[in-house]
Amino acid sequence: MFASSTRNIPAVRAVPRHLAIIMDGNGRWAKQRFLPRVAGHKQGVETVRRVVGACIERGIEYLTLFAFSSENWRRPSEEVSFLMNLFVTALEREVGRLHGNGVRLRVVGDLAAFEPRLIDLIRRGENLTADNRKLTLTVAANYGGRWDLIQAFNGLALAYPEKAGNYTENDLQPFLAMSYAPEPDLFIRTGGEQRISNFLLWQLAYCELFFTDRFWPDFDAALLEEAIASYRRRERRFGRTSEQLPAAPDAVLPAPTLSTDA
Ligand code: IPE
Ligand code: IPE
Ligand code: MG
């Protein structure tokens, strides 16, 4: 089980171990180019491929991408269907490549709302890549932070009814959708909005936040590097004072020299 940032102070590394991204701005990217919104979503898949490569190069162990929120069903039905079809196509095309690159794929969210064909592709992709450890790529689909907390509390209450009234953080953790991952160290939101939009509410408790105006289809390895550099300059105190912090030896490591794109 991974340590909770509110119960134990996690080790601070020069490169985030877990990066979580809200991939926002696809629609506006397309609009700027006088293209339909969905063209932005299509281009966004290309960005995902690039960013997965860049994360592997940088030694990031967990990458979590918000692909479809529990509130995105409110969009026009044509856009929702396009996104579902895009998810199917992306899985069909990309899972083999992910597997070849040592990526473990996980999908978190309320999958019951998806078509059986999509659920089947997800399960097959997860099973195929289950033993890969270079990078764990989590796609949050029909995910909502509140949905996650409610399903976790319900799971916990059903499993240990006798402990009701005395549940602890450690009791809840195994029931959260991403119990297999440490908490994110760095959060990036593209597209200019500075909000969480019901993403990982529990897990972002002590995460470092980075916001950029760049639209997701234009996100690249250079901007990822900028986010990591910003992360590296932060003082992660977890409630302590500056004076209490240990000298972090890996915080002075030189930034890795890497190509600007993957
Ligand atoms: C993010 O881009 C993708 C999804 C939410 C599926 P948007 O579609 O939200 O793009 P904007 O924010 O309207 O530009
Ligand atoms: C957040 O983006 C969800 C995803 C990127 C999947 P939205 O575009 O849906 O967020 P809001 O509605 O602007 O907060
Ligand atoms: Mg948006």
XYZ file of C-alpha atoms and ligand atoms in Angstrom:
291
model
C 0.000 0.000 0.000
C 1.252 3.505 -0.823
C 1.830 5.969 1.997
C -0.724 8.744 2.377
C 0.716 12.273 2.157
C -1.340 13.344 5.157
C -0.175 10.457 7.354
C 3.434 10.028 6.220
C 5.699 12.564 4.569
C 6.551 11.166 1.132
C 10.074 11.292 -0.342
C 10.499 14.253 -2.674
C 12.136 13.383 -5.978
C 13.637 15.573 -8.690
C 11.299 14.043 -11.251
C 7.691 13.474 -10.264
C 6.902 9.828 -9.779
C 3.250 10.340 -10.671
C 2.020 12.962 -13.120
C -1.708 13.638 -13.495
C -3.017 15.734 -16.385
C -6.329 17.383 -17.247
C -6.095 17.439 -21.026
C -8.182 20.521 -21.718
C -8.620 22.885 -24.651
C -9.239 20.500 -27.552
C -12.417 22.283 -28.609
C -10.871 25.756 -28.516
C -7.794 24.511 -30.389
C -10.108 23.358 -33.195
C -12.237 26.501 -33.110
C -9.140 28.664 -33.551
C -8.501 26.760 -36.772
C -12.126 26.972 -37.963
C -12.391 23.198 -37.505
C -15.163 21.247 -35.751
C -14.494 20.685 -32.017
C -13.994 16.985 -32.577
C -10.940 17.666 -34.757
C -9.320 18.894 -31.559
C -10.100 15.627 -29.788
C -8.558 13.678 -32.657
C -5.416 15.786 -32.497
C -5.415 15.347 -28.725
C -4.856 11.603 -29.156
C -1.627 12.393 -31.030
C -0.522 14.485 -28.063
C -1.215 11.566 -25.727
C 1.102 9.370 -27.774
C 3.872 12.012 -27.617
C 3.455 12.622 -23.902
C 3.550 8.915 -23.058
C 6.924 8.724 -24.848
C 8.199 11.836 -23.083
C 7.180 10.440 -19.685
C 8.985 7.155 -20.342
C 12.115 9.109 -21.367
C 12.004 11.102 -18.159
C 11.509 8.143 -15.852
C 8.007 9.115 -14.731
C 6.429 5.929 -13.361
C 2.736 6.829 -13.384
C 0.883 9.010 -15.870
C -2.819 9.646 -15.303
C -4.885 11.356 -17.982
C -8.378 12.763 -17.546
C -10.097 11.769 -20.790
C -13.818 12.021 -19.969
C -15.403 13.282 -16.786
C -18.615 12.094 -15.171
C -20.016 15.512 -16.170
C -18.955 15.332 -19.831
C -22.178 13.415 -20.632
C -23.792 16.868 -20.518
C -22.180 17.684 -23.876
C -24.061 17.437 -27.184
C -24.755 13.776 -27.947
C -22.808 13.920 -31.224
C -19.670 15.025 -29.396
C -20.132 12.329 -26.744
C -20.517 9.608 -29.418
C -17.471 10.918 -31.244
C -15.435 10.724 -28.055
C -16.612 7.153 -27.374
C -15.704 6.083 -30.909
C -12.363 7.830 -30.595
C -11.684 5.910 -27.409
C -12.450 2.629 -29.214
C -10.194 3.511 -32.160
C -7.388 4.713 -29.916
C -7.472 1.463 -27.923
C -7.539 -0.635 -31.111
C -4.593 1.249 -32.549
C -2.443 2.003 -29.529
C -2.597 -0.924 -27.099
C -0.086 -3.018 -29.074
C 2.366 -0.133 -29.186
C 1.908 0.600 -25.477
C 2.575 -3.044 -24.679
C 5.710 -3.004 -26.859
C 6.943 0.008 -24.894
C 6.453 -1.662 -21.514
C 3.409 0.410 -20.560
C 0.757 -0.959 -18.227
C -2.685 0.405 -19.112
C -5.389 0.986 -16.532
C -8.744 2.664 -17.023
C -10.546 4.126 -14.011
C -14.101 5.414 -13.833
C -17.643 4.102 -13.911
C -17.258 1.840 -16.933
C -20.793 0.441 -16.621
C -22.058 3.349 -18.722
C -19.932 2.323 -21.728
C -20.866 0.059 -24.610
C -19.891 -3.612 -24.172
C -17.437 -3.357 -27.084
C -15.539 -0.552 -25.382
C -15.546 -2.316 -22.002
C -14.202 -5.445 -23.688
C -11.373 -3.495 -25.373
C -10.481 -1.871 -22.066
C -10.367 -5.178 -20.208
C -8.317 -6.828 -22.943
C -5.844 -3.929 -23.005
C -5.508 -4.018 -19.227
C -4.962 -7.778 -19.188
C -2.420 -7.735 -22.018
C -0.313 -5.051 -20.350
C -0.846 -6.101 -16.719
C 2.765 -7.139 -16.085
C 4.434 -4.096 -17.672
C 6.170 -1.758 -15.254
C 8.039 0.907 -17.223
C 5.091 3.297 -17.015
C 1.578 2.855 -15.655
C -0.749 4.830 -17.894
C -4.139 5.431 -16.300
C -6.940 6.815 -18.397
C -9.729 8.327 -16.315
C -12.930 7.776 -18.306
C -16.382 8.535 -16.958
C -14.383 9.371 -13.861
C -15.333 11.826 -11.162
C -13.533 12.413 -7.885
C -16.835 12.315 -6.016
C -17.903 9.105 -7.757
C -14.583 7.574 -6.683
C -14.981 8.608 -3.046
C -18.579 7.387 -2.862
C -17.808 4.016 -4.449
C -14.803 3.629 -2.125
C -16.818 4.487 1.011
C -19.567 2.085 -0.056
C -17.050 -0.675 -0.743
C -15.405 -0.133 2.619
C -18.719 -0.050 4.504
C -19.847 -3.306 2.876
C -16.525 -5.039 3.515
C -16.150 -3.972 7.157
C -19.595 -3.010 8.509
C -18.445 -3.733 12.052
C -15.865 -0.935 11.846
C -18.397 1.786 10.900
C -17.649 4.987 12.788
C -13.940 4.136 13.066
C -12.760 4.024 9.462
C -9.295 5.455 8.800
C -7.519 6.766 5.691
C -5.641 3.496 5.460
C -8.920 1.571 5.489
C -10.296 3.625 2.598
C -7.209 3.631 0.382
C -7.557 0.084 -1.038
C -11.090 0.885 -2.204
C -10.156 3.967 -4.245
C -10.066 3.406 -8.002
C -6.325 4.162 -8.148
C -5.240 2.194 -5.083
C -2.412 0.727 -7.201
C -0.677 4.100 -7.570
C 1.017 6.575 -5.244
C -0.596 10.022 -4.987
C 0.266 12.362 -7.878
C 3.276 14.643 -7.279
C 2.557 16.965 -10.173
C -0.754 17.978 -11.755
C -0.905 19.778 -15.079
C -3.984 21.389 -16.581
C -3.758 22.697 -20.117
C -6.259 25.062 -21.746
C -6.072 27.985 -19.336
C -8.714 27.049 -16.752
C -7.521 26.904 -13.176
C -9.826 24.335 -11.632
C -9.915 20.664 -10.690
C -13.230 19.841 -12.458
C -13.947 16.857 -10.174
C -10.684 15.049 -11.028
C -8.722 13.220 -8.304
C -10.152 14.997 -5.257
C -8.704 12.759 -2.567
C -5.332 12.136 -4.203
C -4.499 15.776 -5.025
C -4.331 16.743 -1.330
C -0.621 17.727 -1.460
C 0.009 17.642 -5.202
C 1.917 20.482 -6.885
C -0.323 22.245 -9.422
C 0.806 23.613 -12.792
C -1.533 25.478 -15.120
C -0.780 26.469 -18.694
C -2.790 28.380 -21.300
C -1.536 26.048 -24.044
C -4.293 23.896 -25.542
C -3.844 20.139 -25.171
C -3.202 19.422 -28.881
C -0.216 21.806 -28.675
C 1.224 20.360 -25.457
C 4.706 18.960 -26.033
C 7.816 17.617 -24.329
C 9.321 21.105 -23.945
C 6.296 22.279 -21.963
C 6.375 19.080 -19.927
C 9.993 19.920 -19.128
C 8.921 23.420 -18.063
C 6.290 21.934 -15.733
C 8.849 19.559 -14.217
C 11.320 22.420 -13.785
C 8.631 24.419 -11.995
C 7.847 21.388 -9.830
C 11.524 21.036 -8.953
C 11.644 24.631 -7.671
C 8.733 24.091 -5.292
C 9.305 23.539 -1.616
C 7.095 20.600 -0.688
C 6.540 21.175 3.004
C 3.566 18.889 3.752
C 2.647 21.099 6.674
C 6.159 21.656 8.051
C 8.206 24.858 8.066
C 11.091 25.472 5.643
C 13.580 25.082 8.459
C 12.357 21.596 9.193
C 12.993 20.270 5.701
C 15.895 17.905 5.143
C 18.460 18.882 2.499
C 17.161 16.929 -0.476
C 20.158 15.455 -2.307
C 18.296 14.642 -5.484
C 16.809 18.131 -5.685
C 20.203 19.434 -6.807
C 20.644 16.859 -9.549
C 21.069 18.502 -12.945
C 18.039 18.355 -15.177
C 18.312 15.462 -17.610
C 19.316 16.499 -21.112
C 16.641 15.176 -23.366
C 15.327 15.826 -26.795
C 12.572 18.414 -26.904
C 10.070 15.977 -28.272
C 9.503 12.255 -28.085
C -10.860 18.444 -23.276
O -11.060 19.433 -24.224
C -11.360 17.108 -23.737
C -12.538 16.603 -23.017
C -13.123 17.175 -22.006
C -13.097 15.358 -23.497
P -12.437 20.214 -24.316
O -13.341 19.482 -25.236
O -12.980 20.473 -22.972
O -11.971 21.551 -24.989
P -12.466 23.021 -24.628
O -12.218 23.213 -23.150
O -13.904 23.102 -24.974
O -11.614 23.905 -25.470
C -12.248 18.431 -17.667
O -12.435 19.260 -18.767
C -12.460 17.008 -18.052
C -11.510 16.449 -19.017
C -10.455 17.023 -19.515
C -11.793 15.114 -19.412
P -13.793 20.049 -19.021
O -13.561 20.883 -20.215
O -14.917 19.099 -19.077
O -13.916 20.919 -17.692
P -14.833 22.187 -17.358
O -16.248 21.791 -17.684
O -14.376 23.317 -18.205
O -14.596 22.437 -15.907
Mg -12.766 21.991 -21.631
